[in-house]
XYZ file of C-alpha atoms in Angstrom:
319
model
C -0.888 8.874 -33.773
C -0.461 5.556 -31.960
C 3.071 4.419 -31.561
C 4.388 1.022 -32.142
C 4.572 -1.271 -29.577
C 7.300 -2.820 -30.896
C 9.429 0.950 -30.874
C 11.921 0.670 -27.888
C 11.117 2.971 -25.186
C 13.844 5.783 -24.127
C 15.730 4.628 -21.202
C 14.603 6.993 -18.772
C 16.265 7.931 -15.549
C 14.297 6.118 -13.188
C 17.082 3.535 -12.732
C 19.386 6.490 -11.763
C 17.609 7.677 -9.301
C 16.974 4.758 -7.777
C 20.650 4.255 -7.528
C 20.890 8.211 -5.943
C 18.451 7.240 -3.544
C 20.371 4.275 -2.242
C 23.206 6.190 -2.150
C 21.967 8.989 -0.209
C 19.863 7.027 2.186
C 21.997 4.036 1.983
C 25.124 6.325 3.820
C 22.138 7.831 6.296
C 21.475 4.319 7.314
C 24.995 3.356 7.356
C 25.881 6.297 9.649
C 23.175 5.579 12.286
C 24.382 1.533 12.152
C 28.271 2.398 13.074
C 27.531 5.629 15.288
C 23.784 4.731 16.582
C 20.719 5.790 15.854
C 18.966 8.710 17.170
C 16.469 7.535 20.068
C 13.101 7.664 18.049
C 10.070 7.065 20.898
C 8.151 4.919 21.655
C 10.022 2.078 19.940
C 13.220 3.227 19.746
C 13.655 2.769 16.149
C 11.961 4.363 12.866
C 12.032 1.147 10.973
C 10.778 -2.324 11.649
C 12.178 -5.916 10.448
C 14.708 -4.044 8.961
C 16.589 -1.927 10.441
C 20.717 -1.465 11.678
C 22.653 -3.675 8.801
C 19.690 -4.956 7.814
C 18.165 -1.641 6.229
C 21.996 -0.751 5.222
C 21.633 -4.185 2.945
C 18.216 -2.966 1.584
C 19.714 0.197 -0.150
C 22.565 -1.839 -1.431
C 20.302 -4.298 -2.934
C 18.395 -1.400 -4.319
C 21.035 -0.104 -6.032
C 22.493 -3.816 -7.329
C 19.010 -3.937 -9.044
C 19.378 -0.006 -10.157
C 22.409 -0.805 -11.867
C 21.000 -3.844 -13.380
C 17.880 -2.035 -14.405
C 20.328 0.706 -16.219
C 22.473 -2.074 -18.285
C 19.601 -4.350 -19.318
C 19.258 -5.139 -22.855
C 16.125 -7.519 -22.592
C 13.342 -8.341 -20.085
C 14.917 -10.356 -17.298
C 12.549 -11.376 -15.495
C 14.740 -12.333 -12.266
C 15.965 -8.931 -12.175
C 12.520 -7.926 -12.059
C 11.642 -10.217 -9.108
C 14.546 -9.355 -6.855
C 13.355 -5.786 -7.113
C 9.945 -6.168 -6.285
C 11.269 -8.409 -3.154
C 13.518 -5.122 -2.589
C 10.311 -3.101 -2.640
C 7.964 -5.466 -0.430
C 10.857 -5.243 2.229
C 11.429 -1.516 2.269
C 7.692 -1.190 2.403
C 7.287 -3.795 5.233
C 10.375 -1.867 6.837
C 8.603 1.344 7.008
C 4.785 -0.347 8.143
C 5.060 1.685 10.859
C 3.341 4.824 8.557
C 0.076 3.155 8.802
C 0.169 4.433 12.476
C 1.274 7.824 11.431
C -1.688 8.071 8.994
C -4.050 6.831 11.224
C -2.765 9.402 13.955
C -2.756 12.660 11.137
C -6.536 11.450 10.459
C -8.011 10.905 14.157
C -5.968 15.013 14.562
C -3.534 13.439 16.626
C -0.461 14.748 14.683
C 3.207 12.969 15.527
C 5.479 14.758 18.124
C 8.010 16.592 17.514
C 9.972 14.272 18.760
C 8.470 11.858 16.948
C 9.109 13.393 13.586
C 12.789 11.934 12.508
C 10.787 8.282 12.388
C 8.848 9.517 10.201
C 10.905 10.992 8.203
C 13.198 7.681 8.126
C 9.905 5.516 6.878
C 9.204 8.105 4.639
C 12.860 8.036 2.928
C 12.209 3.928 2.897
C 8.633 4.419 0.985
C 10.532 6.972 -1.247
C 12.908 4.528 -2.363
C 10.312 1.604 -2.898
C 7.991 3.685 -4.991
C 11.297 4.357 -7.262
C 12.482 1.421 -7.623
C 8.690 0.348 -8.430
C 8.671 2.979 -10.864
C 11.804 2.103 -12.547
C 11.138 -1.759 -13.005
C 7.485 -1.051 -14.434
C 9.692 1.063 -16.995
C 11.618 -1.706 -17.132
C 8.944 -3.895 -18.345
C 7.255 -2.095 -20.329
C 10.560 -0.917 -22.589
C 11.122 -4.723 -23.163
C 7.605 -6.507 -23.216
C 6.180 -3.859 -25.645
C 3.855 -2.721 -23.195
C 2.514 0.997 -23.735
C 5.016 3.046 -22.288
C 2.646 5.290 -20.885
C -0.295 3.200 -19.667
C 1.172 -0.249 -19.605
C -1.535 -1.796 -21.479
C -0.630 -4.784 -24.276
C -2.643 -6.553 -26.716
C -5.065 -4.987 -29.778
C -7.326 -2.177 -28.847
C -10.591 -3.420 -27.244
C -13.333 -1.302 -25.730
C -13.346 -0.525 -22.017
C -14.628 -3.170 -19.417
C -17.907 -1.562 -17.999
C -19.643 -5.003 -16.261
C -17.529 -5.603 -13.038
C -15.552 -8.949 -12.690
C -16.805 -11.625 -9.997
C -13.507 -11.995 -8.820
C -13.064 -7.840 -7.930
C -16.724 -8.017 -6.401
C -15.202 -10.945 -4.144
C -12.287 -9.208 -3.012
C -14.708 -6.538 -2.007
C -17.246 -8.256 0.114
C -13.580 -10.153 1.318
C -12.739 -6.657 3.079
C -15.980 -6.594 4.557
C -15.235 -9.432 5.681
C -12.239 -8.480 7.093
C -13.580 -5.483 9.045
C -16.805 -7.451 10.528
C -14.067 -10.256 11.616
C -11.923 -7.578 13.551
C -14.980 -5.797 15.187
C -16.351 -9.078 16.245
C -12.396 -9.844 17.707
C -13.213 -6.910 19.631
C -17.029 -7.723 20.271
C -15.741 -11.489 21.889
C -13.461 -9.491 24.521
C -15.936 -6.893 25.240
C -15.045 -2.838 25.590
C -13.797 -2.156 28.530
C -10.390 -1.523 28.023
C -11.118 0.834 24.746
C -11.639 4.381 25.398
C -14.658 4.821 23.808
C -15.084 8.596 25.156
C -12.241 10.390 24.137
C -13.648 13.023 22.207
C -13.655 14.124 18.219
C -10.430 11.595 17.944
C -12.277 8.730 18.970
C -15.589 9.792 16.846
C -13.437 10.491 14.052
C -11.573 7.140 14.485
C -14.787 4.695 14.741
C -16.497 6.832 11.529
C -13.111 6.027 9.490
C -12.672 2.413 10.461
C -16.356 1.933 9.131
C -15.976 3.903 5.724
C -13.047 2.056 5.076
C -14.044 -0.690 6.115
C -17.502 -1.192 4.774
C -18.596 1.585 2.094
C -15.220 2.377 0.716
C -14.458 -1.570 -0.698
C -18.295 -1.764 -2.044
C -18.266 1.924 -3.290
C -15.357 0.586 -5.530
C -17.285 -2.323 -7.314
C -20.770 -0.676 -7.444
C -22.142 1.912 -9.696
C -22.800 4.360 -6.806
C -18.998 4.562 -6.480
C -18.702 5.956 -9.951
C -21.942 8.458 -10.375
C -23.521 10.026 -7.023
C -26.620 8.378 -6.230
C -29.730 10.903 -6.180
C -29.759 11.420 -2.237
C -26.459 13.235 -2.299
C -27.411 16.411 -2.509
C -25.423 19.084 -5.284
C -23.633 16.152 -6.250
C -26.507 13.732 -7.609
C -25.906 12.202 -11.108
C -22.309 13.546 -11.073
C -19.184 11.658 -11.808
C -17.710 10.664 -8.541
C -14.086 11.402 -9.049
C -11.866 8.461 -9.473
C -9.378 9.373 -6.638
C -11.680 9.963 -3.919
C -11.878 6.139 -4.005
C -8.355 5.050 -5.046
C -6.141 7.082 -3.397
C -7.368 6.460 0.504
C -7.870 2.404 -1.167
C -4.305 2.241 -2.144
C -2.807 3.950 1.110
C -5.095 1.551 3.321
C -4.471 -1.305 1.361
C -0.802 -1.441 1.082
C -0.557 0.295 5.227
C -2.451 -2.957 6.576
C -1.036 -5.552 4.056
C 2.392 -4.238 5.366
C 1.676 -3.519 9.161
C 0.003 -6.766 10.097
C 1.445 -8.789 7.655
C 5.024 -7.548 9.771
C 2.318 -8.304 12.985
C 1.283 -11.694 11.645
C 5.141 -13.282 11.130
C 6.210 -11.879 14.537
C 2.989 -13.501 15.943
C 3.502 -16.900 14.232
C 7.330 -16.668 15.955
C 5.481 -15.836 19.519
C 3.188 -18.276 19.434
C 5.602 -20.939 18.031
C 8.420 -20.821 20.687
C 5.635 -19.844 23.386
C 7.107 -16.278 23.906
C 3.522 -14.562 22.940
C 3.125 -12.152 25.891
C -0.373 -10.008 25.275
C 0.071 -8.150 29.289
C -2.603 -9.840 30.307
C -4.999 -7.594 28.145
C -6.169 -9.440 25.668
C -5.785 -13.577 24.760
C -3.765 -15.032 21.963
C -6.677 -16.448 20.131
C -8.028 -12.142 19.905
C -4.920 -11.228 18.251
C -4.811 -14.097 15.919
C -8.767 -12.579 14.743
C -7.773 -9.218 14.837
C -4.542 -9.356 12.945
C -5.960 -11.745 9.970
C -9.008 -9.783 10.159
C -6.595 -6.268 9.235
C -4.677 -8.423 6.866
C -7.005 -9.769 4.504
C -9.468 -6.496 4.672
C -6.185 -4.869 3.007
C -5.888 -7.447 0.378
C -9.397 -7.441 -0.536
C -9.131 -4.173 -0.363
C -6.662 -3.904 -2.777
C -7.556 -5.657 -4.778
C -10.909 -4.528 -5.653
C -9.226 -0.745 -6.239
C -7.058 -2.461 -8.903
C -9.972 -3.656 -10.565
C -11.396 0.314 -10.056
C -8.518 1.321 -11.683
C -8.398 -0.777 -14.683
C -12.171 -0.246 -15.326
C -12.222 3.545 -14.774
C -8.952 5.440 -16.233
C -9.323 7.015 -19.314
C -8.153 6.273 -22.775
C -4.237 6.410 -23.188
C -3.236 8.997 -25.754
C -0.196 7.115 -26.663
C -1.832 3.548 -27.645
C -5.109 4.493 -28.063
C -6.391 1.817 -25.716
């Protein structure tokens, strides 16, 4: 049976945990602020942007909007806003993770010593994901969305023909990638370390799936049925979160990490403080950085449109 949309949804507990969360990690943050931080190597610190007070105001704001999110009677739309700002910081906070991926993938695992940084990102992503959680509740309990799917609006059948504008975003992370190889093409290789084993193979092989098959895989039909040269697998379904899961962690790791890279290199290169070591110039950062930045929004992007076009029917609305 398909429920109302106009039935309002149970509360939930999302909102509650939120507000544990900023509780818990709230007083971890606001121990290391008055007593110091444990020394977390290289950088010293486990967060970026915000960290000390900083990521002490973060929880507090998170719980402000938990609290809100638990007495609302009616969409409120500000609320709503201030929490996703909550989430884009704690997610910019903890950009460091893209590194940590990166390393678990090339089988270059974080040290021990090492591993309380990650853990303190980790415990930031854990309480943006919440709070995400709890205001798309939040939205869909008072906008009549489907509780369970989010979808609005009479039943239609599903969108097979893929949009221009997802097919864009696509070729835009292409785009991306090619401008960030040919960054490092301009400056030559002779400060990479091209020979440093299975690491370095396995680092070059990911940089191009992600770069180049993974964003067209998503907006082609070869990234939803194996193509006949795949041996076993030809004419199968390819499973849905082969593609979206690596999509959504690469998306959201470079749109944080070098969007956190960007702002710090606007500051540099506005008050002339931009100090590359002599590597590398200004101008190949600039490339590089953008190049990172808008591969992860394209990339994004075109996995949303994956999403919407591939998940199956809700069994609550029917849609």
């Amino acid at each position: 049976m398909i429920r109302s949309l106009s039935t309002p949804h149970r509360r939930g507990l999302l909102p509650y945990a939120v507000g544990a969360w900023a509780l818990g990690y709230g007083a971890l943050r606001l121990t290391w602020t008055v007593t110091g931080p444990p020394d977390f190597p290289p950088l010293g610190v486990d967060l970026v942007v915000f960290h000390g007070w900083p990521a002490v105001a973060l929880c507090v704001a998170a719980g402000l909007v938990a609290v809100g999110l638990a007495r609302a009677r009616t969409w409120r739309p500000a609320l709503a806003l201030a929490g996703w700002a909550v989430c884009a910081a704690l997610v910019a906070a903890c950009a460091l993770l893209l590194l940590d991926v990166v390393g678990l993938l090339i089988l270059r695992p974080f040290a021990p010593s090492t591993a309380g940084a990650v853990a303190g990102r980790l415990g930031a992503l854990t309480g943006a994901v919440l709070l995400h959680l709890a205001l798309l509740a939040h939205r869909r309990r008072f906008r009549g969305d489907c509780a369970g799917c989010g979808r609005t609006g009479p039943v239609t059948g599903r969108p097979v023909e893929v949009p221009g504008w997802a097919r864009t975003a696509a070729w835009v992370a292409v785009a991306g990638c090619l401008v960030r190889l040919a960054a490092q093409v301009a400056v030559g290789f002779d400060d990479v370390p091209l020979a440093q084993g299975a690491s370095m193979v396995a680092f070059e092989v990911g940089f191009l799936l992600a770069g180049v098959l993974l964003p067209l895989a998503l907006v082609h039909t070869w990234g939803r049925v194996w193509p006949g040269w795949v041996p076993l697998l030809a004419g199968r379904r390819v499973p849905r979160l082969l593609l979206l899961v690596p999509a959504a962690v690469f998306s959201v790791g470079l749109v944080g990490y070098f969007g956190v890279g960007l702002g710090q290199l606007a500051v540099q290169t506005a008050t002339g403080t931009f100090d590359g070591g002599g590597r590398y110039p200004l101008a190949f950062f600039w490339a590089a950085e953008l190049g990172y930045w808008v591969w992860g929004w394209g990339l994004g992007i075109a996995a949303l449109d994956h999403h919407l076009r591939t998940r199956r029917r809700c069994p609550t609305c029917g849609r």
